[in-house]
Amino acid sequence: DGPPPPRAWADRDPAAADRLTAARAVVAELSATHHVPAENLLQPDLLRRVCWAPPSPADAEHLAERLTAGGARPWQVALMAPRLAEAFAS
């Protein structure tokens, strides 16, 4: 059982919607920088799950644990966890 469709997030949990917007911007930036398709950086479902219910605290270490538990590869975790932590903090 996962999060609701992203189009419903703004009404159901505005903070989660903000996290998803920030996370998608990170993915788009890294995708362009590394010339890798966005969905290869992180499975879209895992990204949505982490944005909907982030770890507490949502720092790089705890995000790395959550991404690893969700099936992300080590290189994906190393690339994404610190950037998601920055995005979630702002």
mmCIF file of N, CA and C in Angstrom:
data_model
loop_
_atom_site.group_PDB
_atom_site.id
_atom_site.type_symbol
_atom_site.label_atom_id
_atom_site.label_comp_id
_atom_site.label_asym_id
_atom_site.label_seq_id
_atom_site.Cartn_x
_atom_site.Cartn_y
_atom_site.Cartn_z
ATOM 1 N N ASP A 1 0.853 -1.176 0.000
ATOM 2 C CA ASP A 1 0.000 0.000 0.000
ATOM 3 C C ASP A 1 0.899 1.239 0.000
ATOM 4 N N GLY A 2 0.769 2.036 -1.020
ATOM 5 C CA GLY A 2 1.641 3.193 -1.159
ATOM 6 C C GLY A 2 0.908 4.495 -0.953
ATOM 7 N N PRO A 3 1.573 5.572 -1.264
ATOM 8 C CA PRO A 3 0.970 6.899 -1.109
ATOM 9 C C PRO A 3 -0.135 7.115 -2.142
ATOM 10 N N PRO A 4 -0.977 8.114 -1.922
ATOM 11 C CA PRO A 4 -2.021 8.423 -2.903
ATOM 12 C C PRO A 4 -1.400 8.982 -4.184
ATOM 13 N N PRO A 5 -2.200 9.123 -5.229
ATOM 14 C CA PRO A 5 -1.675 9.717 -6.462
ATOM 15 C C PRO A 5 -1.136 11.127 -6.183
ATOM 16 N N PRO A 6 -0.004 11.483 -6.784
ATOM 17 C CA PRO A 6 0.609 12.793 -6.512
ATOM 18 C C PRO A 6 -0.321 13.984 -6.726
ATOM 19 N N ARG A 7 -1.277 13.876 -7.628
ATOM 20 C CA ARG A 7 -2.179 15.009 -7.878
ATOM 21 C C ARG A 7 -3.037 15.335 -6.651
ATOM 22 N N ALA A 8 -3.180 14.379 -5.734
ATOM 23 C CA ALA A 8 -3.982 14.598 -4.532
ATOM 24 C C ALA A 8 -3.157 15.102 -3.352
ATOM 25 N N TRP A 9 -1.843 15.139 -3.499
ATOM 26 C CA TRP A 9 -0.980 15.466 -2.372
ATOM 27 C C TRP A 9 -1.181 16.880 -1.847
ATOM 28 N N ALA A 10 -1.355 17.837 -2.719
ATOM 29 C CA ALA A 10 -1.471 19.236 -2.280
ATOM 30 C C ALA A 10 -2.632 19.410 -1.315
ATOM 31 N N ASP A 11 -3.713 18.682 -1.531
ATOM 32 C CA ASP A 11 -4.866 18.764 -0.632
ATOM 33 C C ASP A 11 -4.684 17.912 0.612
ATOM 34 N N ARG A 12 -4.113 16.731 0.458
ATOM 35 C CA ARG A 12 -4.012 15.790 1.578
ATOM 36 C C ARG A 12 -2.833 16.064 2.493
ATOM 37 N N ASP A 13 -1.701 16.470 1.910
ATOM 38 C CA ASP A 13 -0.498 16.740 2.708
ATOM 39 C C ASP A 13 0.387 17.724 1.943
ATOM 40 N N PRO A 14 0.137 19.029 2.116
ATOM 41 C CA PRO A 14 0.904 20.034 1.365
ATOM 42 C C PRO A 14 2.416 19.927 1.560
ATOM 43 N N ALA A 15 2.862 19.548 2.753
ATOM 44 C CA ALA A 15 4.309 19.419 2.987
ATOM 45 C C ALA A 15 4.886 18.295 2.129
ATOM 46 N N ALA A 16 4.154 17.205 1.999
ATOM 47 C CA ALA A 16 4.608 16.098 1.147
ATOM 48 C C ALA A 16 4.649 16.540 -0.310
ATOM 49 N N ALA A 17 3.658 17.322 -0.725
ATOM 50 C CA ALA A 17 3.641 17.837 -2.099
ATOM 51 C C ALA A 17 4.865 18.715 -2.346
ATOM 52 N N ASP A 18 5.226 19.529 -1.374
ATOM 53 C CA ASP A 18 6.420 20.372 -1.499
ATOM 54 C C ASP A 18 7.687 19.523 -1.586
ATOM 55 N N ARG A 19 7.750 18.458 -0.765
ATOM 56 C CA ARG A 19 8.918 17.569 -0.817
ATOM 57 C C ARG A 19 9.024 16.905 -2.191
ATOM 58 N N LEU A 20 7.885 16.473 -2.736
ATOM 59 C CA LEU A 20 7.906 15.820 -4.043
ATOM 60 C C LEU A 20 8.365 16.788 -5.131
ATOM 61 N N THR A 21 7.884 18.003 -5.082
ATOM 62 C CA THR A 21 8.306 19.010 -6.063
ATOM 63 C C THR A 21 9.815 19.238 -5.976
ATOM 64 N N ALA A 22 10.323 19.376 -4.758
ATOM 65 C CA ALA A 22 11.762 19.586 -4.560
ATOM 66 C C ALA A 22 12.557 18.363 -5.005
ATOM 67 N N ALA A 23 12.061 17.177 -4.681
ATOM 68 C CA ALA A 23 12.762 15.946 -5.054
ATOM 69 C C ALA A 23 12.789 15.770 -6.566
ATOM 70 N N ARG A 24 11.688 16.072 -7.219
ATOM 71 C CA ARG A 24 11.654 15.962 -8.683
ATOM 72 C C ARG A 24 12.639 16.934 -9.331
ATOM 73 N N ALA A 25 12.807 18.106 -8.745
ATOM 74 C CA ALA A 25 13.784 19.067 -9.265
ATOM 75 C C ALA A 25 15.200 18.517 -9.121
ATOM 76 N N VAL A 26 15.482 17.870 -7.994
ATOM 77 C CA VAL A 26 16.795 17.254 -7.780
ATOM 78 C C VAL A 26 17.032 16.168 -8.822
ATOM 79 N N VAL A 27 16.040 15.314 -9.019
ATOM 80 C CA VAL A 27 16.175 14.226 -9.992
ATOM 81 C C VAL A 27 16.403 14.792 -11.396
ATOM 82 N N ALA A 28 15.648 15.805 -11.763
ATOM 83 C CA ALA A 28 15.805 16.403 -13.094
ATOM 84 C C ALA A 28 17.202 16.992 -13.269
ATOM 85 N N GLU A 29 17.683 17.680 -12.245
ATOM 86 C CA GLU A 29 19.021 18.276 -12.318
ATOM 87 C C GLU A 29 20.097 17.205 -12.450
ATOM 88 N N LEU A 30 20.020 16.176 -11.605
ATOM 89 C CA LEU A 30 21.023 15.112 -11.654
ATOM 90 C C LEU A 30 20.932 14.326 -12.959
ATOM 91 N N SER A 31 19.741 14.145 -13.457
ATOM 92 C CA SER A 31 19.542 13.454 -14.729
ATOM 93 C C SER A 31 20.243 14.202 -15.860
ATOM 94 N N ALA A 32 20.077 15.505 -15.886
ATOM 95 C CA ALA A 32 20.717 16.316 -16.924
ATOM 96 C C ALA A 32 22.233 16.356 -16.750
ATOM 97 N N THR A 33 22.676 16.499 -15.519
ATOM 98 C CA THR A 33 24.112 16.590 -15.239
ATOM 99 C C THR A 33 24.846 15.307 -15.610
ATOM 100 N N HIS A 34 24.249 14.166 -15.263
ATOM 101 C CA HIS A 34 24.916 12.875 -15.456
ATOM 102 C C HIS A 34 24.475 12.151 -16.726
ATOM 103 N N HIS A 35 23.581 12.777 -17.488
ATOM 104 C CA HIS A 35 23.087 12.177 -18.736
ATOM 105 C C HIS A 35 22.524 10.776 -18.494
ATOM 106 N N VAL A 36 21.698 10.681 -17.466
ATOM 107 C CA VAL A 36 21.059 9.426 -17.078
ATOM 108 C C VAL A 36 19.558 9.679 -17.030
ATOM 109 N N PRO A 37 18.746 8.764 -17.570
ATOM 110 C CA PRO A 37 17.296 8.953 -17.462
ATOM 111 C C PRO A 37 16.869 9.072 -15.998
ATOM 112 N N ALA A 38 15.927 9.939 -15.739
ATOM 113 C CA ALA A 38 15.479 10.208 -14.367
ATOM 114 C C ALA A 38 15.070 8.935 -13.642
ATOM 115 N N GLU A 39 14.357 8.055 -14.330
ATOM 116 C CA GLU A 39 13.880 6.835 -13.670
ATOM 117 C C GLU A 39 15.012 5.874 -13.325
ATOM 118 N N ASN A 40 16.202 6.069 -13.923
ATOM 119 C CA ASN A 40 17.357 5.253 -13.558
ATOM 120 C C ASN A 40 18.038 5.769 -12.297
ATOM 121 N N LEU A 41 17.845 7.036 -11.981
ATOM 122 C CA LEU A 41 18.442 7.594 -10.767
ATOM 123 C C LEU A 41 17.759 7.051 -9.526
ATOM 124 N N LEU A 42 16.454 6.879 -9.620
ATOM 125 C CA LEU A 42 15.683 6.338 -8.503
ATOM 126 C C LEU A 42 14.319 5.937 -9.042
ATOM 127 N N GLN A 43 13.842 4.781 -8.621
ATOM 128 C CA GLN A 43 12.518 4.345 -9.061
ATOM 129 C C GLN A 43 11.493 5.394 -8.647
ATOM 130 N N PRO A 44 10.640 5.814 -9.568
ATOM 131 C CA PRO A 44 9.642 6.834 -9.232
ATOM 132 C C PRO A 44 8.771 6.463 -8.030
ATOM 133 N N ASP A 45 8.417 5.183 -7.897
ATOM 134 C CA ASP A 45 7.593 4.770 -6.760
ATOM 135 C C ASP A 45 8.339 4.969 -5.444
ATOM 136 N N LEU A 46 9.613 4.624 -5.420
ATOM 137 C CA LEU A 46 10.408 4.806 -4.201
ATOM 138 C C LEU A 46 10.541 6.289 -3.870
ATOM 139 N N LEU A 47 10.755 7.109 -4.875
ATOM 140 C CA LEU A 47 10.845 8.554 -4.645
ATOM 141 C C LEU A 47 9.548 9.077 -4.027
ATOM 142 N N ARG A 48 8.409 8.662 -4.577
ATOM 143 C CA ARG A 48 7.118 9.104 -4.027
ATOM 144 C C ARG A 48 6.937 8.626 -2.588
ATOM 145 N N ARG A 49 7.295 7.379 -2.311
ATOM 146 C CA ARG A 49 7.143 6.839 -0.951
ATOM 147 C C ARG A 49 7.989 7.620 0.060
ATOM 148 N N VAL A 50 9.217 7.933 -0.323
ATOM 149 C CA VAL A 50 10.108 8.675 0.579
ATOM 150 C C VAL A 50 9.596 10.100 0.791
ATOM 151 N N CYS A 51 9.050 10.691 -0.255
ATOM 152 C CA CYS A 51 8.516 12.053 -0.129
ATOM 153 C C CYS A 51 7.238 12.071 0.701
ATOM 154 N N TRP A 52 6.416 11.059 0.562
ATOM 155 C CA TRP A 52 5.153 11.005 1.293
ATOM 156 C C TRP A 52 5.395 10.756 2.783
ATOM 157 N N ALA A 53 6.310 9.835 3.085
ATOM 158 C CA ALA A 53 6.579 9.473 4.482
ATOM 159 C C ALA A 53 8.090 9.429 4.699
ATOM 160 N N PRO A 54 8.719 10.597 4.827
ATOM 161 C CA PRO A 54 10.174 10.624 4.995
ATOM 162 C C PRO A 54 10.580 10.125 6.380
ATOM 163 N N PRO A 55 11.835 9.676 6.501
ATOM 164 C CA PRO A 55 12.305 9.284 7.829
ATOM 165 C C PRO A 55 12.429 10.516 8.719
ATOM 166 N N SER A 56 12.494 10.268 9.998
ATOM 167 C CA SER A 56 12.677 11.365 10.944
ATOM 168 C C SER A 56 13.900 11.056 11.799
ATOM 169 N N PRO A 57 14.909 11.882 11.711
ATOM 170 C CA PRO A 57 15.018 13.085 10.900
ATOM 171 C C PRO A 57 15.281 12.726 9.436
ATOM 172 N N ALA A 58 14.952 13.639 8.556
ATOM 173 C CA ALA A 58 15.140 13.425 7.115
ATOM 174 C C ALA A 58 16.520 13.905 6.693
ATOM 175 N N ASP A 59 17.535 13.385 7.371
ATOM 176 C CA ASP A 59 18.912 13.735 7.017
ATOM 177 C C ASP A 59 19.459 12.694 6.042
ATOM 178 N N ALA A 60 20.653 12.927 5.539
ATOM 179 C CA ALA A 60 21.224 12.047 4.518
ATOM 180 C C ALA A 60 21.357 10.612 5.018
ATOM 181 N N GLU A 61 21.757 10.441 6.266
ATOM 182 C CA GLU A 61 21.942 9.093 6.810
ATOM 183 C C GLU A 61 20.631 8.316 6.834
ATOM 184 N N HIS A 62 19.582 8.937 7.360
ATOM 185 C CA HIS A 62 18.300 8.246 7.464
ATOM 186 C C HIS A 62 17.642 8.064 6.097
ATOM 187 N N LEU A 63 17.824 9.029 5.214
ATOM 188 C CA LEU A 63 17.315 8.863 3.854
ATOM 189 C C LEU A 63 18.055 7.734 3.145
ATOM 190 N N ALA A 64 19.357 7.621 3.362
ATOM 191 C CA ALA A 64 20.127 6.529 2.762
ATOM 192 C C ALA A 64 19.595 5.179 3.232
ATOM 193 N N GLU A 65 19.293 5.075 4.517
ATOM 194 C CA GLU A 65 18.734 3.826 5.040
ATOM 195 C C GLU A 65 17.398 3.510 4.384
ATOM 196 N N ARG A 66 16.548 4.521 4.254
ATOM 197 C CA ARG A 66 15.227 4.316 3.653
ATOM 198 C C ARG A 66 15.350 3.928 2.179
ATOM 199 N N LEU A 67 16.239 4.600 1.454
ATOM 200 C CA LEU A 67 16.431 4.278 0.037
ATOM 201 C C LEU A 67 16.971 2.861 -0.136
ATOM 202 N N THR A 68 17.923 2.486 0.706
ATOM 203 C CA THR A 68 18.484 1.138 0.648
ATOM 204 C C THR A 68 17.407 0.100 0.932
ATOM 205 N N ALA A 69 16.611 0.344 1.960
ATOM 206 C CA ALA A 69 15.526 -0.582 2.303
ATOM 207 C C ALA A 69 14.505 -0.677 1.178
ATOM 208 N N GLY A 70 14.368 0.394 0.411
ATOM 209 C CA GLY A 70 13.431 0.408 -0.705
ATOM 210 C C GLY A 70 13.975 -0.214 -1.975
ATOM 211 N N GLY A 71 15.222 -0.666 -1.943
ATOM 212 C CA GLY A 71 15.792 -1.361 -3.087
ATOM 213 C C GLY A 71 16.712 -0.544 -3.969
ATOM 214 N N ALA A 72 17.042 0.671 -3.555
ATOM 215 C CA ALA A 72 17.963 1.484 -4.359
ATOM 216 C C ALA A 72 19.362 0.878 -4.314
ATOM 217 N N ARG A 73 20.058 1.005 -5.409
ATOM 218 C CA ARG A 73 21.437 0.509 -5.492
ATOM 219 C C ARG A 73 22.366 1.470 -4.745
ATOM 220 N N PRO A 74 23.536 0.955 -4.330
ATOM 221 C CA PRO A 74 24.462 1.815 -3.578
ATOM 222 C C PRO A 74 24.803 3.124 -4.293
ATOM 223 N N TRP A 75 25.024 3.100 -5.600
ATOM 224 C CA TRP A 75 25.361 4.335 -6.313
ATOM 225 C C TRP A 75 24.182 5.300 -6.321
ATOM 226 N N GLN A 76 22.960 4.765 -6.370
ATOM 227 C CA GLN A 76 21.780 5.624 -6.331
ATOM 228 C C GLN A 76 21.659 6.288 -4.959
ATOM 229 N N VAL A 77 21.889 5.496 -3.918
ATOM 230 C CA VAL A 77 21.819 6.016 -2.551
ATOM 231 C C VAL A 77 22.865 7.107 -2.351
ATOM 232 N N ALA A 78 24.099 6.840 -2.787
ATOM 233 C CA ALA A 78 25.186 7.809 -2.609
ATOM 234 C C ALA A 78 24.898 9.118 -3.337
ATOM 235 N N LEU A 79 24.275 9.029 -4.490
ATOM 236 C CA LEU A 79 23.979 10.217 -5.281
ATOM 237 C C LEU A 79 22.754 10.963 -4.756
ATOM 238 N N MET A 80 21.723 10.219 -4.380
ATOM 239 C CA MET A 80 20.437 10.833 -4.074
ATOM 240 C C MET A 80 20.255 11.249 -2.616
ATOM 241 N N ALA A 81 20.720 10.465 -1.663
ATOM 242 C CA ALA A 81 20.420 10.743 -0.251
ATOM 243 C C ALA A 81 20.854 12.141 0.194
ATOM 244 N N PRO A 82 22.093 12.558 -0.077
ATOM 245 C CA PRO A 82 22.483 13.901 0.379
ATOM 246 C C PRO A 82 21.688 15.011 -0.299
ATOM 247 N N ARG A 83 21.401 14.832 -1.577
ATOM 248 C CA ARG A 83 20.658 15.860 -2.313
ATOM 249 C C ARG A 83 19.202 15.923 -1.857
ATOM 250 N N LEU A 84 18.607 14.766 -1.570
ATOM 251 C CA LEU A 84 17.233 14.777 -1.057
ATOM 252 C C LEU A 84 17.189 15.418 0.324
ATOM 253 N N ALA A 85 18.189 15.140 1.151
ATOM 254 C CA ALA A 85 18.235 15.752 2.483
ATOM 255 C C ALA A 85 18.276 17.273 2.365
ATOM 256 N N GLU A 86 19.079 17.786 1.441
ATOM 257 C CA GLU A 86 19.141 19.237 1.216
ATOM 258 C C GLU A 86 17.793 19.771 0.747
ATOM 259 N N ALA A 87 17.182 19.048 -0.184
ATOM 260 C CA ALA A 87 15.897 19.492 -0.735
ATOM 261 C C ALA A 87 14.806 19.487 0.330
ATOM 262 N N PHE A 88 14.797 18.465 1.169
ATOM 263 C CA PHE A 88 13.768 18.372 2.208
ATOM 264 C C PHE A 88 13.969 19.431 3.286
ATOM 265 N N ALA A 89 15.219 19.854 3.499
ATOM 266 C CA ALA A 89 15.507 20.844 4.539
ATOM 267 C C ALA A 89 15.125 22.255 4.115
ATOM 268 N N SER A 90 15.019 22.484 2.819
ATOM 269 C CA SER A 90 14.729 23.851 2.356
ATOM 270 C C SER A 90 13.253 24.083 2.111
#
